[in-house]
C-alpha positions as MATLAB code, in Angstrom:
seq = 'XXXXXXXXXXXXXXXXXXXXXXXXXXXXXXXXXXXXXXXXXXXXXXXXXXXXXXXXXXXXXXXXXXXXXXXXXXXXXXXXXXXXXXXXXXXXXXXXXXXXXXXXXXXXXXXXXXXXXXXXXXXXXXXXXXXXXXXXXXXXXXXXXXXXXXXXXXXXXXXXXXXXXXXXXXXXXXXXXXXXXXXXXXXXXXXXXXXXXXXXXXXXXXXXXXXXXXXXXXXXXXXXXXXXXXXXXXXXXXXXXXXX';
ca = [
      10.599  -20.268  -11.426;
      13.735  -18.417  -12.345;
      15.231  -15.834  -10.314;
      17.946  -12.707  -10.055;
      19.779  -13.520   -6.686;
      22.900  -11.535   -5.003;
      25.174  -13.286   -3.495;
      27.164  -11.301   -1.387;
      30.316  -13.191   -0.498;
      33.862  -11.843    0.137;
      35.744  -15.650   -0.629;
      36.289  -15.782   -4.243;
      35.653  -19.640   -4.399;
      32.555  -19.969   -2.267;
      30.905  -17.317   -3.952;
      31.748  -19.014   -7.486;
      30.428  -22.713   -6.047;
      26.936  -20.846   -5.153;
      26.922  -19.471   -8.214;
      27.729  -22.735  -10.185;
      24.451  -24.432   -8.353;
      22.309  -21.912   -8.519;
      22.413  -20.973  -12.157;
      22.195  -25.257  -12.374;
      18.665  -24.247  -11.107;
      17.967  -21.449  -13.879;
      18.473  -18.677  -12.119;
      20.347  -15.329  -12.633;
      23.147  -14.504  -10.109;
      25.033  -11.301   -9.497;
      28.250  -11.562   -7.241;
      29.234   -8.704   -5.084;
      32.302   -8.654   -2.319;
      31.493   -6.414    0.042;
      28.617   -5.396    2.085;
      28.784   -1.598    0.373;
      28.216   -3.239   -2.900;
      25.525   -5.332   -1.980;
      23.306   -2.644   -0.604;
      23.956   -0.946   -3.731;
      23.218   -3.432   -6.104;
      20.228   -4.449   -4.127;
      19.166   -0.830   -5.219;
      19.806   -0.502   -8.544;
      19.326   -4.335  -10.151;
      16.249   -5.410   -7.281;
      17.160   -8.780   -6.903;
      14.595  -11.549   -5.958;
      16.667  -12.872   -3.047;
      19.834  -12.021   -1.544;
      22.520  -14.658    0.035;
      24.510  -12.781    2.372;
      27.584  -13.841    4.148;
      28.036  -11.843    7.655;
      31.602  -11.586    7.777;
      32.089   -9.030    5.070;
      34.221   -6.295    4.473;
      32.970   -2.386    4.598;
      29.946   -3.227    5.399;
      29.421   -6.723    7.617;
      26.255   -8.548    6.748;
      24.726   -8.127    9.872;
      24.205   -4.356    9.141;
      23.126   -5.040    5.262;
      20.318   -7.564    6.548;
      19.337   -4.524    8.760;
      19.578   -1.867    5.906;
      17.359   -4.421    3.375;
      15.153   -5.302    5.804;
      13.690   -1.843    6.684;
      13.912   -0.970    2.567;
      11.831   -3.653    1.391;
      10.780   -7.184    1.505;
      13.391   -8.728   -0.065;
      14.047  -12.586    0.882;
      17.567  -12.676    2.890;
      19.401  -16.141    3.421;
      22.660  -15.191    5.821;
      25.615  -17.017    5.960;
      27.160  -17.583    8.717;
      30.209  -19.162   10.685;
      28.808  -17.904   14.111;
      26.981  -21.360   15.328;
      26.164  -20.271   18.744;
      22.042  -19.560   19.298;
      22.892  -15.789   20.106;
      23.933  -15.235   16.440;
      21.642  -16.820   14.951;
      19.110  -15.083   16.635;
      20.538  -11.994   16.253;
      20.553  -12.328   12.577;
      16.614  -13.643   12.487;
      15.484  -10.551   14.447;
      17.287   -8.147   12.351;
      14.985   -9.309    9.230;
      16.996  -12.617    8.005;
      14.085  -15.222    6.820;
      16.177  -17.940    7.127;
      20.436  -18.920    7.784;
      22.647  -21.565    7.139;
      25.833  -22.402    9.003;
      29.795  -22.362    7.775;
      30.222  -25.253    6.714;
      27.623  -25.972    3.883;
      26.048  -28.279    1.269;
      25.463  -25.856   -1.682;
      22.779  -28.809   -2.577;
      21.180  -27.578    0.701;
      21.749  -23.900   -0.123;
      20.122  -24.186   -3.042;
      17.086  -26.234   -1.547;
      16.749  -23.243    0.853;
      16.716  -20.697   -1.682;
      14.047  -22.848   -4.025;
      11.675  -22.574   -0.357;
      12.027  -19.003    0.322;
      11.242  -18.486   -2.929;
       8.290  -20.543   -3.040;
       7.304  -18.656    0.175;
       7.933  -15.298   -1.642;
       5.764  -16.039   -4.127;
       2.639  -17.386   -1.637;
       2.996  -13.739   -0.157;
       2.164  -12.374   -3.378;
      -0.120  -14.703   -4.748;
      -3.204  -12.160   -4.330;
      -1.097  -10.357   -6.052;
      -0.398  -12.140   -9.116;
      -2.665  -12.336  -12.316;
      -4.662  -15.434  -13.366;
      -2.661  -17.128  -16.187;
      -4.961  -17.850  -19.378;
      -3.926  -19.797  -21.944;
      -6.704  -19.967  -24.878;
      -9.974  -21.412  -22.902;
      -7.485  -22.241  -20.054;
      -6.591  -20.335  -16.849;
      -4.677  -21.457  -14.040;
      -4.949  -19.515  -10.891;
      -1.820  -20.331   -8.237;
      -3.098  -18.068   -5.686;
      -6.610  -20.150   -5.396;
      -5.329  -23.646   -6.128;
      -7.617  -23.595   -9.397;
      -7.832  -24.745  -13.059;
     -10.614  -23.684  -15.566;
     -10.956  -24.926  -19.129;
     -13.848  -22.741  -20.675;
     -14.749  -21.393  -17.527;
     -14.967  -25.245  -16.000;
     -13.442  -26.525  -12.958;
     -10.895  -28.708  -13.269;
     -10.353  -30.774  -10.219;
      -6.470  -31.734  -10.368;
      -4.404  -34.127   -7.538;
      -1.427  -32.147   -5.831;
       1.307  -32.906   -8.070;
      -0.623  -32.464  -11.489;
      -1.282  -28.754   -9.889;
       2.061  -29.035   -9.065;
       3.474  -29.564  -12.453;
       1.328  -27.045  -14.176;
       1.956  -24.321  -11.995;
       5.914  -24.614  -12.454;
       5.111  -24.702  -16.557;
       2.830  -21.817  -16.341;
       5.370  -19.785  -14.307;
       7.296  -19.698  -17.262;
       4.595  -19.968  -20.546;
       7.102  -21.312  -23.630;
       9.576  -22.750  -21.240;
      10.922  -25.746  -21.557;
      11.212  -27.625  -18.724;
      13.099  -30.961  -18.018;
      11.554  -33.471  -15.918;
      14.606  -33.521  -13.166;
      13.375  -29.323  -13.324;
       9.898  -30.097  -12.526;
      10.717  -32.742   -9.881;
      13.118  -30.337   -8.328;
      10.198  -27.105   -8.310;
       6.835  -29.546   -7.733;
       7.985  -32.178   -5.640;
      11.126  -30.255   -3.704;
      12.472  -33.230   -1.276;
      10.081  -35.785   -2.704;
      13.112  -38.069   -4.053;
      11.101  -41.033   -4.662;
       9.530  -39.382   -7.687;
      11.102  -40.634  -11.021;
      11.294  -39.010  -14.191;
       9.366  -41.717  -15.751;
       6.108  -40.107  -13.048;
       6.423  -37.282  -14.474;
       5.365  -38.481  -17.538;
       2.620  -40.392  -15.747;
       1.192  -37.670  -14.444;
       1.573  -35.387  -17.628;
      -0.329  -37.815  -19.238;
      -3.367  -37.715  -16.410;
      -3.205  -33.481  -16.493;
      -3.386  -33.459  -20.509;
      -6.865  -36.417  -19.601;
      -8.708  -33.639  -18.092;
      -7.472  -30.393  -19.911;
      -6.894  -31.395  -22.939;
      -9.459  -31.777  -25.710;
      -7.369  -34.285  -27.820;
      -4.359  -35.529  -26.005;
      -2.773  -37.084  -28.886;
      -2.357  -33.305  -30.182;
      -2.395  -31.160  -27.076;
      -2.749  -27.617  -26.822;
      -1.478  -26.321  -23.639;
       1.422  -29.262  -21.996;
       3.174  -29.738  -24.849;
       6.164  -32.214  -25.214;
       9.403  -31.013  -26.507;
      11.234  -34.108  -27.377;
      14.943  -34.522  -26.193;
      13.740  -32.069  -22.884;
      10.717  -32.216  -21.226;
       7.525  -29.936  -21.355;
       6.456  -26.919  -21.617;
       3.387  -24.854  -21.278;
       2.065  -23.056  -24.579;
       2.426  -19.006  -24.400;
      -0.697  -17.367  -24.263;
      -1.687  -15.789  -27.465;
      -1.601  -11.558  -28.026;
      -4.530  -10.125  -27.934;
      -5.987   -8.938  -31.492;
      -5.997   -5.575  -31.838;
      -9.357   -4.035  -32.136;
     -10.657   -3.143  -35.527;
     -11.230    0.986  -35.968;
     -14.549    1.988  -36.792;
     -15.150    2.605  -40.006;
     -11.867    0.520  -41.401;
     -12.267   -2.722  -43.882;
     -13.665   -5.155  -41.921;
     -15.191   -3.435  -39.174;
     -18.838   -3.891  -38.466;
     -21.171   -2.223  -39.581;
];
């Protein structure tokens, strides 16, 4: 799923690589340069994640992680060139969820930031509302599919693959997308298995899989779930074509 992430990082180029692979992953990034600015954007724009470097100006990121942490929430990822076991504990027990060491892979940054956010959204998943499409609802906080109100039993990765679509109903997806959000370090998975296993999830929710209605195929990218459909609004008593 697609995200607004700060990245609060006072070296022009680093901050600019991050930025490069993250939006690579779809989401939304806002740079700041100083720790000042990222408390206050963290306030006004509510970001889904933050990437803080410690060594900052005005404000170091130590003291941010601090701030954020007793505001809200928020998932923090810290930066840092401090390698000894003091400072990374330090930063852990002021509220960081998780830290990577100067120097990085922004592959590996961005792996970290897909996992916190997949832990983010576990945390919530009571939270979150069953997604129905026509006669089917997915349920990501259960593990569970219904098609008219029927179970649908569905391996790991078919869940997999229609929970990433249904984050995003009308999305299109490509397949390297849903490898990278379903299978995370699984790299044995080809794009060619995705189609496989599209084809066994459209088997047992779709009524005609020659002309599905919820994993639809849009050719020259990938897939995409259908959007669910408004709501009609209810007739007024007493108007054309109300009951009677």
């Amino acid at each position: 799923m697609s995200a607004r992430i700060l990245v609060a990082e006072d070296d022009p180029k680093q901050a600019n690589l991050v930025r490069v692979y993250l939006e690579r992953e779809g989401h939304s990034v806002l740079l700041v340069g100083d720790g000042r600015a990222a408390l206050d954007q963290c306030r006004s724009r509510r970001p889904d994640l933050v990437v803080l470097d410690v060594m900052m100006p005005v404000v170091n990121g130590l003291d941010v992680c601090r701030i954020l942490r007793a505001e809200s929430e928020i998932p923090i990822l810290l930066l840092t060139a401090r390698t000894t076991e003091d400072d990374v504990l330090l930063g852990l027990d002021l509220g960081a969820d998780d830290y990577l060491t100067k120097p990085y892979s922004p592959r590996e940054l961005a792996a970290r930031v897909r996992a916190l956010l997949r832990r983010a959204r576990v945390v919530s998943a009571d939270n979150r509302a069953v997604l129905r499409v026509g006669d089917l609802e997915v349920d990501a906080g259960r593990f569970e599919v219904r098609v008219g109100g029927r179970p649908v039993a569905l391996t790991a990765k078919e869940f997999g693959i229609l929970e990433v679509l249904a984050g995003e109903p009308g999305r299109a997806f490509t397949r390297a997308q849903i490898i990278d959000r379903a299978f995370g370090f699984d790299h044995f998975v080809l794009e060619r298995t995705v189609d496989a296993h599209v084809m066994n999830l459209r088997r047992k929710i779709e009524d005609d899989v020659a002309e599905p209605r919820y994993v639809q195929t849009v050719y020259g990218r990938g897939y995409r779930l259908a959007e669910p459909e408004p709501a009609a609004p209810p007739t007024p008593e007493g108007t054309p074509g109300a009951s009677r």
